[in-house]
XYZ file of C-alpha atoms in Angstrom:
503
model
C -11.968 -31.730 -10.212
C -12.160 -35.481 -9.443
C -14.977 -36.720 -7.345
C -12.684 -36.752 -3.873
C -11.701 -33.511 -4.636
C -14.806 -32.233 -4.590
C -16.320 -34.115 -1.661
C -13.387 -32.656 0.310
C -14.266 -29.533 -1.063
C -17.575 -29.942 0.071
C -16.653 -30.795 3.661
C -14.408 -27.720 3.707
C -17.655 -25.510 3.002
C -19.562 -26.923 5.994
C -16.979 -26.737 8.098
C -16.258 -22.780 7.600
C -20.515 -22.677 7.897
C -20.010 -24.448 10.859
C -18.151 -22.207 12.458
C -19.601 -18.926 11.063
C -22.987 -20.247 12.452
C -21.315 -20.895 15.983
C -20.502 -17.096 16.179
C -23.043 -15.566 15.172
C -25.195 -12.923 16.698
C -28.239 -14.625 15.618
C -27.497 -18.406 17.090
C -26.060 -16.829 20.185
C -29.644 -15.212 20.919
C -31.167 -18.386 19.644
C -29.305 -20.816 22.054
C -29.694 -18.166 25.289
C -33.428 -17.693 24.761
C -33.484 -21.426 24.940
C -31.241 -21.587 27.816
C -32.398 -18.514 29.794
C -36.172 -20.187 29.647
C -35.172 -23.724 30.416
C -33.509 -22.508 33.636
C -36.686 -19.877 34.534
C -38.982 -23.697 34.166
C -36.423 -25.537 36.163
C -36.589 -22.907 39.301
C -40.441 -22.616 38.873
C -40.781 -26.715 38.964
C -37.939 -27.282 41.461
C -40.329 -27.725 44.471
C -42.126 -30.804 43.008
C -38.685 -32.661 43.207
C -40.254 -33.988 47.301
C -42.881 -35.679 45.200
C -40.817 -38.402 45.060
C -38.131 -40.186 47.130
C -34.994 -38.322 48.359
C -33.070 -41.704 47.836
C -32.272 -41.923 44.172
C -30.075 -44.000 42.212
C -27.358 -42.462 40.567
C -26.199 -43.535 36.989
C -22.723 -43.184 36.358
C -23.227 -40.793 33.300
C -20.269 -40.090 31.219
C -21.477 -38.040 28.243
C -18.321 -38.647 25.929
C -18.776 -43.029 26.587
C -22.548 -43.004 27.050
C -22.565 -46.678 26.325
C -20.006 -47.971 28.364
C -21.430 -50.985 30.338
C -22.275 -50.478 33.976
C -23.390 -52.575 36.848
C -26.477 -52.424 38.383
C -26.976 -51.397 41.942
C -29.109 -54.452 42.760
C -28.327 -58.032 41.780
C -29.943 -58.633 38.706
C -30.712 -61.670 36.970
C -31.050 -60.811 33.746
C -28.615 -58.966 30.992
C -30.168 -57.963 28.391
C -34.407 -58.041 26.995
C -35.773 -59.191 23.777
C -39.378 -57.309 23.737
C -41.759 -59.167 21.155
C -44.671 -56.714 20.560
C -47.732 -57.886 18.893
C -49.144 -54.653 17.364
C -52.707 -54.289 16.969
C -53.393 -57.020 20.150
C -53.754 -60.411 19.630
C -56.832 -61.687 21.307
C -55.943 -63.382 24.452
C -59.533 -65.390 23.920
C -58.012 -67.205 20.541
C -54.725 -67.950 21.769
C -54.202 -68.454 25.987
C -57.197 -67.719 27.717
C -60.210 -70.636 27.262
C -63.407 -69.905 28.442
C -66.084 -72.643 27.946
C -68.976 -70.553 29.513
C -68.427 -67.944 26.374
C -68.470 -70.918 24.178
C -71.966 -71.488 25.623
C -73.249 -67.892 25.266
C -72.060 -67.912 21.591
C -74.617 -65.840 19.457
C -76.738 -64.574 22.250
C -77.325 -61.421 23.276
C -74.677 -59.007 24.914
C -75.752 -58.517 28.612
C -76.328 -55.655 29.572
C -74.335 -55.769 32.467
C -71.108 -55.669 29.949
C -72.079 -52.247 27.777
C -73.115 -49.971 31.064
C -70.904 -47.289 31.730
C -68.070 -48.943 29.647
C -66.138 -47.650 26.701
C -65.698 -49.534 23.361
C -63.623 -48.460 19.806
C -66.612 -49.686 17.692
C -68.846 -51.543 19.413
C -72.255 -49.938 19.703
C -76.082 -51.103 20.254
C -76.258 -54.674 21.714
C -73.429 -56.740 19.796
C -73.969 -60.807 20.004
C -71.331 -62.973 22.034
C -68.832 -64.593 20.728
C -67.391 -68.183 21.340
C -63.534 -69.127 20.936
C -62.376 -69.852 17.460
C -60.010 -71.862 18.199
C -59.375 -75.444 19.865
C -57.714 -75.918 23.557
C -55.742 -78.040 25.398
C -53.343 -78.722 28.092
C -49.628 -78.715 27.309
C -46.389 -79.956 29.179
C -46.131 -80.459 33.096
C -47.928 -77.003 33.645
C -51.113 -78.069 32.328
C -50.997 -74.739 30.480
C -53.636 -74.100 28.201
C -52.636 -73.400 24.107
C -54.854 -72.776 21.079
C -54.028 -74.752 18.351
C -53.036 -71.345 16.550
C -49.355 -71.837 18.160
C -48.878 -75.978 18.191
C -45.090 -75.213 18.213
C -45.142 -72.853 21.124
C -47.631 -75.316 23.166
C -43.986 -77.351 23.394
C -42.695 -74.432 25.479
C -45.070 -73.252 28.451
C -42.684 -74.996 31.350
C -40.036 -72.572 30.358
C -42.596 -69.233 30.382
C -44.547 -67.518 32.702
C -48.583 -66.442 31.737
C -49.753 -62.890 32.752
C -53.659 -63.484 32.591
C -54.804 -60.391 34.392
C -53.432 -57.383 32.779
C -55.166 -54.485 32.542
C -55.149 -50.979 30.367
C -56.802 -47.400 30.600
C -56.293 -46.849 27.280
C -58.312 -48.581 24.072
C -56.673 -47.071 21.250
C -54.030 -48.218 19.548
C -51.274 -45.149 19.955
C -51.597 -44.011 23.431
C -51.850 -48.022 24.401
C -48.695 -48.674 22.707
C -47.193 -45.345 24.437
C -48.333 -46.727 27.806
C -46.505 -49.925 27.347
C -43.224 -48.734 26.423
C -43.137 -45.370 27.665
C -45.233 -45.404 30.849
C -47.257 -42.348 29.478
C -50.106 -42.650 27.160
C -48.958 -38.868 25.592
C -45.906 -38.285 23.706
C -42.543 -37.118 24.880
C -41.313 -39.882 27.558
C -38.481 -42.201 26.814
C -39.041 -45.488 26.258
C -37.977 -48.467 28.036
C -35.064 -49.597 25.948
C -33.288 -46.025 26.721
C -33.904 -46.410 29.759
C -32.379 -49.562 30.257
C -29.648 -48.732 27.967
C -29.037 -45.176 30.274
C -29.073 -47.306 33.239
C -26.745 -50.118 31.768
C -24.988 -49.005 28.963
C -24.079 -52.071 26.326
C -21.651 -54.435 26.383
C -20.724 -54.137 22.374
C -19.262 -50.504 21.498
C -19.664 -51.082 18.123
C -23.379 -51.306 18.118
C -26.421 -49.577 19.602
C -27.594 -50.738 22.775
C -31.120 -50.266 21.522
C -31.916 -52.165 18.548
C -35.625 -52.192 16.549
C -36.834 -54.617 14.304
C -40.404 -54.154 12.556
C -41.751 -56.581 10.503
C -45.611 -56.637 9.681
C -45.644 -53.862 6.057
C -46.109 -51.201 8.597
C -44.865 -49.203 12.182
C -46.483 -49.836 15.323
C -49.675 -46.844 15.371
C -47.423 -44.772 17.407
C -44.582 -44.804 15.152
C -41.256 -44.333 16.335
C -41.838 -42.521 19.365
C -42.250 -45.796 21.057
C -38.953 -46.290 20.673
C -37.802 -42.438 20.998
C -35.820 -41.538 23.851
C -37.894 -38.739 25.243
C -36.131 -36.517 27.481
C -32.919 -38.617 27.942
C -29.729 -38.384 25.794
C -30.448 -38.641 22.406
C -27.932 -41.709 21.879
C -30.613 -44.000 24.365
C -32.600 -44.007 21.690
C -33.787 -46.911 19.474
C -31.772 -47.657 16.326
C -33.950 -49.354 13.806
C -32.015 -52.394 11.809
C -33.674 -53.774 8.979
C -33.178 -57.239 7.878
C -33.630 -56.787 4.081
C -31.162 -54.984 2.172
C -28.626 -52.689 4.383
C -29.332 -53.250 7.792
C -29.506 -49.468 8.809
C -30.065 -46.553 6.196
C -27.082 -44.944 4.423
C -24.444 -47.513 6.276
C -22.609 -47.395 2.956
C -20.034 -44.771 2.301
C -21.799 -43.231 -1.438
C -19.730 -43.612 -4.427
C -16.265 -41.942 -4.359
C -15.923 -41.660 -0.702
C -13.303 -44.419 0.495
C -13.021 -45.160 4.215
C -10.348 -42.625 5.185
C -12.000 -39.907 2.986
C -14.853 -41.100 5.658
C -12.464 -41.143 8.604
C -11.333 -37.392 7.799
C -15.175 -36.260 7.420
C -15.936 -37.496 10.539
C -12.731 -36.070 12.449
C -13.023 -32.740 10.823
C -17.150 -32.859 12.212
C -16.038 -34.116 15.544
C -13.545 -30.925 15.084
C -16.327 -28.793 15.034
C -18.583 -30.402 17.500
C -15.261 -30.026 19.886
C -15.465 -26.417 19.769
C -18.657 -26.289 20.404
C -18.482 -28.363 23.921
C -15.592 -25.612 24.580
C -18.156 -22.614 23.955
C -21.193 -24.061 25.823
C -20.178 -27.317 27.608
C -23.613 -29.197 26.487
C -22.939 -32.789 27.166
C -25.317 -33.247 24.318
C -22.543 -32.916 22.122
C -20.262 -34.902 23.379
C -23.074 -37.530 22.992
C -23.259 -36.454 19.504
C -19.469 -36.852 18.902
C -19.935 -40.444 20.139
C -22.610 -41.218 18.006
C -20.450 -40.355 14.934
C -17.294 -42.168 15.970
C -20.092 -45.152 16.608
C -21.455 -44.581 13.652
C -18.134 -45.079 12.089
C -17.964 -48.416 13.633
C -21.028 -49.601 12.818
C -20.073 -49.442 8.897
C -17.722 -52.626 9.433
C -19.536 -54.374 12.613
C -23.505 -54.042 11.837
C -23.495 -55.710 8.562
C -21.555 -58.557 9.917
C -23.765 -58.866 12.649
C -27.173 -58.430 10.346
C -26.297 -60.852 8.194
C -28.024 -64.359 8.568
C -27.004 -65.721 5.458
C -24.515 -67.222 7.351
C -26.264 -69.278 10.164
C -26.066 -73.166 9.381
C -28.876 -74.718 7.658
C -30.389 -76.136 10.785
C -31.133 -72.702 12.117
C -32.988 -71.311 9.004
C -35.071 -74.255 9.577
C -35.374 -74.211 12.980
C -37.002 -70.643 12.591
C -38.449 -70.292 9.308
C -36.272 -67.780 8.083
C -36.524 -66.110 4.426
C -32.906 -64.468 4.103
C -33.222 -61.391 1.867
C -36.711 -61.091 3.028
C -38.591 -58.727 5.829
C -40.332 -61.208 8.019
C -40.639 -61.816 11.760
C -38.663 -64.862 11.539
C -35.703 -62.807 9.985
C -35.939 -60.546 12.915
C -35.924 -63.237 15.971
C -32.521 -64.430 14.174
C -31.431 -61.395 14.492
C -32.482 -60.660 18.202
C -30.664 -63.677 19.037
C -27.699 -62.906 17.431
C -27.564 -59.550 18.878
C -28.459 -60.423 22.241
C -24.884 -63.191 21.636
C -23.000 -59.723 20.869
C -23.884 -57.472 23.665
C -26.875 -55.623 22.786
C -28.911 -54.765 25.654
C -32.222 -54.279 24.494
C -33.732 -55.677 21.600
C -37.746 -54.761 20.271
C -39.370 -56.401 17.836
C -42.511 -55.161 16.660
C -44.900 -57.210 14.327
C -48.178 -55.089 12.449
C -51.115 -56.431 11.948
C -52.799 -58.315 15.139
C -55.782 -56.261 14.776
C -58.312 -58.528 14.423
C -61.980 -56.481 14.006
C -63.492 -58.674 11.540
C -64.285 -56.149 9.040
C -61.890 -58.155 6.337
C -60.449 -61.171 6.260
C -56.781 -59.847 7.113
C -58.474 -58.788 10.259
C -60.259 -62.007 11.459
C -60.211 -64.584 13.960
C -60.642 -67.414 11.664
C -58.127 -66.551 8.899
C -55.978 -63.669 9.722
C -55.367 -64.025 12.977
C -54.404 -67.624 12.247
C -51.833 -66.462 9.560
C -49.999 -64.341 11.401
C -50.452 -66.726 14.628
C -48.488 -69.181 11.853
C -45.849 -66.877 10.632
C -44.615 -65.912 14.182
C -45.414 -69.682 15.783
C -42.060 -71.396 14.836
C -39.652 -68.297 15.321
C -40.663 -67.896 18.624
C -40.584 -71.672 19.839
C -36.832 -71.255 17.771
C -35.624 -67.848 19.680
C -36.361 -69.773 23.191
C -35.248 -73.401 22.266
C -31.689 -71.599 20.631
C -31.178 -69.398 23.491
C -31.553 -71.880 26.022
C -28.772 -74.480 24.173
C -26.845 -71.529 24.347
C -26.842 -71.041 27.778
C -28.775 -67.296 27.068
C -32.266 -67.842 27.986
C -31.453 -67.863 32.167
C -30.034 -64.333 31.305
C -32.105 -62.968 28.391
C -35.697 -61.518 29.286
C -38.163 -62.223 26.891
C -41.377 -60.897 26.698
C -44.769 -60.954 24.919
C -47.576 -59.240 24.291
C -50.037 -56.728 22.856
C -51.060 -53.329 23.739
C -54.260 -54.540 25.169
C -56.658 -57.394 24.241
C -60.196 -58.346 22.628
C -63.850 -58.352 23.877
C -65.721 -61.847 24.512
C -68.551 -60.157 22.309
C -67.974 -59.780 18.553
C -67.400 -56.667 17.098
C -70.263 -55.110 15.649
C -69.131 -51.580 13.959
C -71.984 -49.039 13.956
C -74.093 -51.198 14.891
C -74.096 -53.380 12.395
C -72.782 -57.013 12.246
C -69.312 -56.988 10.706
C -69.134 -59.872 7.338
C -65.771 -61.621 9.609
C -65.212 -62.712 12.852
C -63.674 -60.153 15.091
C -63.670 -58.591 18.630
C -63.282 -55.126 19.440
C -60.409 -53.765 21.685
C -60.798 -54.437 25.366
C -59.316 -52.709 28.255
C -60.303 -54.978 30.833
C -58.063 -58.072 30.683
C -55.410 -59.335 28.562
C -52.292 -61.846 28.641
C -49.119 -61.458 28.406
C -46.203 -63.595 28.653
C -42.632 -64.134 29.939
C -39.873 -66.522 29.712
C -35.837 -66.428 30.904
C -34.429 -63.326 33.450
C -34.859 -65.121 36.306
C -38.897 -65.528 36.407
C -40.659 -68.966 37.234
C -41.109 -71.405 34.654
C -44.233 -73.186 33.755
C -46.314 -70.774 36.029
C -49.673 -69.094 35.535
C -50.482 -65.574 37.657
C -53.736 -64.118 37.286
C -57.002 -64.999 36.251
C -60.262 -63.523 34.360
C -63.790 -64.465 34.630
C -65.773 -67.438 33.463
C -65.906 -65.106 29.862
C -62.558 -63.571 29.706
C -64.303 -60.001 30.040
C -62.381 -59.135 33.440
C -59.769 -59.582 35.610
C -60.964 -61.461 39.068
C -57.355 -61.739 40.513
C -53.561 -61.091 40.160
C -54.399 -57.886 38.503
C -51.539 -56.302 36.857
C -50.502 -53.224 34.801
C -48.345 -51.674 32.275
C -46.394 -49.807 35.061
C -46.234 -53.698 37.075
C -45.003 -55.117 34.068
C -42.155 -51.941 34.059
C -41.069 -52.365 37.536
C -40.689 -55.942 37.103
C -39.012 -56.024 34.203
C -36.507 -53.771 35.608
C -36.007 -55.142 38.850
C -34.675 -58.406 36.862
C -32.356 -56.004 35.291
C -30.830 -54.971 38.804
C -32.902 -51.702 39.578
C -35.221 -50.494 41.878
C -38.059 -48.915 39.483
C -38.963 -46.491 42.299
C -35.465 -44.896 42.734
C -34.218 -44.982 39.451
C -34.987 -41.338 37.978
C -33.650 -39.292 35.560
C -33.878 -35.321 36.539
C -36.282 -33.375 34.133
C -37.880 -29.840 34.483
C -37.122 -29.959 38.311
C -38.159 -33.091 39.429
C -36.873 -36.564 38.830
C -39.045 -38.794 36.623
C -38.835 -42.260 36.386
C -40.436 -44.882 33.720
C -43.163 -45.680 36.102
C -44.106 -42.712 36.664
C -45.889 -42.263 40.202
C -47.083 -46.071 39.947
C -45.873 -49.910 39.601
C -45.039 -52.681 41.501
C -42.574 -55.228 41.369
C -44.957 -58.635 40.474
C -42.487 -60.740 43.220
C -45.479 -63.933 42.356
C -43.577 -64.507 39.044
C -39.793 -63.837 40.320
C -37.653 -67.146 40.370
């Protein structure tokens, strides 16, 4: 038997187990145990649904074209969001937010005013202040203040917006990182990107709305569920690209299996997936049908898309770039590139910002400047390309950690640690935006004379939500999704729209 003989052979077999599983006595009890519970939860949870406004908005759902685009019900500005996550917080102290009094109280004694009552990872006993490491000034027409970790990025603060004053209530890694993304600090929400891509669809059918790019040697701490799409169709969900090697798992056909002999597996699955609709009309599966027919797609269009070799020398320049490498740079290619072809929502997330001071790779004074280096250029790049192209008015960038660093150093058990370092802080962090229809060369929010707290323009996770998607066209506070008998949204019960920073 030659090898497409037997790989149709093989597809034959699952296709008779297929359908033997489908009527079964055994998967019929299965799927109406699950069914007959899910509706007892729904009419048990159905009063809550007055929790939240009778006016929702509607999303033009069609489960068999999930990604088709849609328009907005409000005007938005921008069309699409490249998220650059920083994970393990960057220390806001280091890199945007100078305080000369902490330079001052450098070595001294922790006040006691700053340990009472509060929470810290590591820090415990009376740790000693701790004093920027790292040289200020004022950059462009702003007057914005940059370390001299990011001289390249210095050349860009009248095209961004600085969030000063954020704020967290959570000061580990995980549920932080959940909190951003998902607007829940527990698992099992969706996360931003589906819901923009739900709300939106994508303007390339041959690609994911959703893409993921992680650089960094390791996931974000809460691993892929901050990019999971929770309770919403499974085809909102993130699709990670790589850009080393294939850019997505398994995109090649394996030996012996041409393209039709592909074609044919995937119409004689569809087949099956078809019947099943007909038996218990789950618009899950038609979802699922059109995430095989994309996946067929994606075969010829994602490595064509992934592949930077081709960009003009200039460009690899301009951001650093290491083709046939994983590196940050690679990635902000790519999120331009994608963000040319349609893709709604792109996330990058970069490991290794957690700066302790308990080994060099997690210092102030070395690595926090390497990686401060290796992401420095790209970034400047990704704004300075996007706004040639005419993208950047359009495109929503955005910046930022899960939360940011004490003014005190870290000192773990009690004991000094041999690097420079701060331990998480809750209190106040920045973040940054740039493009989408925000102000340029603005500053909202401020901390105290040592960076420990936010004094004004105080802002949240659930703020940052709201605004993000008001620049995308929607209301944050009628745009639901219905969910064991009550509509949830991304924000939860909280959020507002920061209208300071709007354009």
């Amino acid at each position: 038997m030659t090898r497409d003989e037997l790989n149709a052979h093989r597809l034959i077999k699952e296709a008779h187990e297929a359908n033997a599983r489908l009527h079964s006595r055994r998967h019929f009890l299965k799927e109406s145990a699950m069914g007959l519970g899910a509706l007892a939860m729904g009419s048990l949870l159905g009063s809550c649904g007055n929790l939240f406004s009778a006016k929702q908005t509607r999303i033009a759902y069609d489960p068999a074209h999930p990604l088709l685009p849609k328009s907005p019900p409000l005007v938005g500005k921008a069309k699409s969001v490249i998220y650059l996550h920083m994970a393990g917080a960057p220390s806001q102290l280091e890199l945007f937010d100078f305080k000369p009094e902490l330079m001052k109280m450098d070595g001294q004694d922790c006040p006691p005013s700053l340990l009472a009552g509060k929470k810290f990872a590591f820090i415990t006993g009376v740790p000693k202040m701790l004093g920027p490491q790292a040289v200020f000034a004022k950059h462009g027409q702003s007057g914005a203040l940059v370390s001299d970790n990011l001289p390249h990025f210095s050349t860009m603060v009248d095209d961004v917006t600085f969030l000063k004053a954020v704020k967290t209530d959570q000061f580990n890694h995980a549920p932080a990182q959940l909190l951003v993304h998902t607007g829940s600090p527990r698992l099992g929400r969706p996360s931003m990107g589906s819901w923009v891509t739900y709300g939106l669809g994508s303007e390339n059918q041959n690609l994911p709305g959703y893409v993921v790019l992680t650089s960094g040697g390791s996931f974000p701490d809460a691993g892929k569920s901050v990019w999971g799409s929770g309770f919403l169709p499974s085809v909102y969900q993130g699709v990670q690209c790589r850009s080393e090697g294939d850019p997505v798992l398994f995109i090649k056909d394996p030996d012996g299996m041409n393209r039709d002999l592909r074609k044919a597996s995937i119409e004689a699955i569809n087949k099956a997936n078809e019947q099943q609709y007909q038996e218990y009309n789950d618009p899950e599966i038609l979802s699922r049908i059109a995430q095989y027919e994309m996946a067929y797609r994606m075969q010829i269009s994602a490595p064509e898309v992934m592949n930077i070799n081709d960009e003009p020398a200039y460009i690899h320049e301009m951001y650093g770039t290491q083709p046939g490498k994983a590196c940050f740079a690679n990635n902000v290619l790519l999120a331009r590139k994608l963000v040319e072809k349609g893709v709604r929502y792109i996330q990058l997330f970069d490991w290794g910002w957690d700066a302790h001071g308990d080994n060099p790779h997690n210092s102030l004074n070395i690595g926090l400047k390497n990686k401060c280096r290796s992401i420095d250029r790209p970034i400047t790049a990704l704004l300075l390309d996007l706004k040639q192209r005419g993208l950047l008015e359009e495109t929503l960038v955005v910046w930022g950690g899960e939360f940011g660093r004490t003014p005190m150093m870290e000192n773990r058990n009690g004991i000094q640690n041999p690097f420079k370092g701060r331990d998480h802080h809750t209190e106040a962090f920045t973040i940054w935006m740039a493009g989408g229809g925000v102000k340029k060369g603005f500053t909202h929010g401020e901390t105290d004379e040592i960076g420990y707290s936010a004094i004004s323009g105080k802002v949240d996770a659930f703020d940052i939500q709201a605004t993000i998607l008001n620049q995308l066209g929607f209301d944050h506070e009628q745009f639901t999704y219905p969910f064991q008998g009550r509509p949830f949204r991304l924000t939860d019960v909280a959020g507002k729209v920061i209208t300071e920073i709007v354009a």
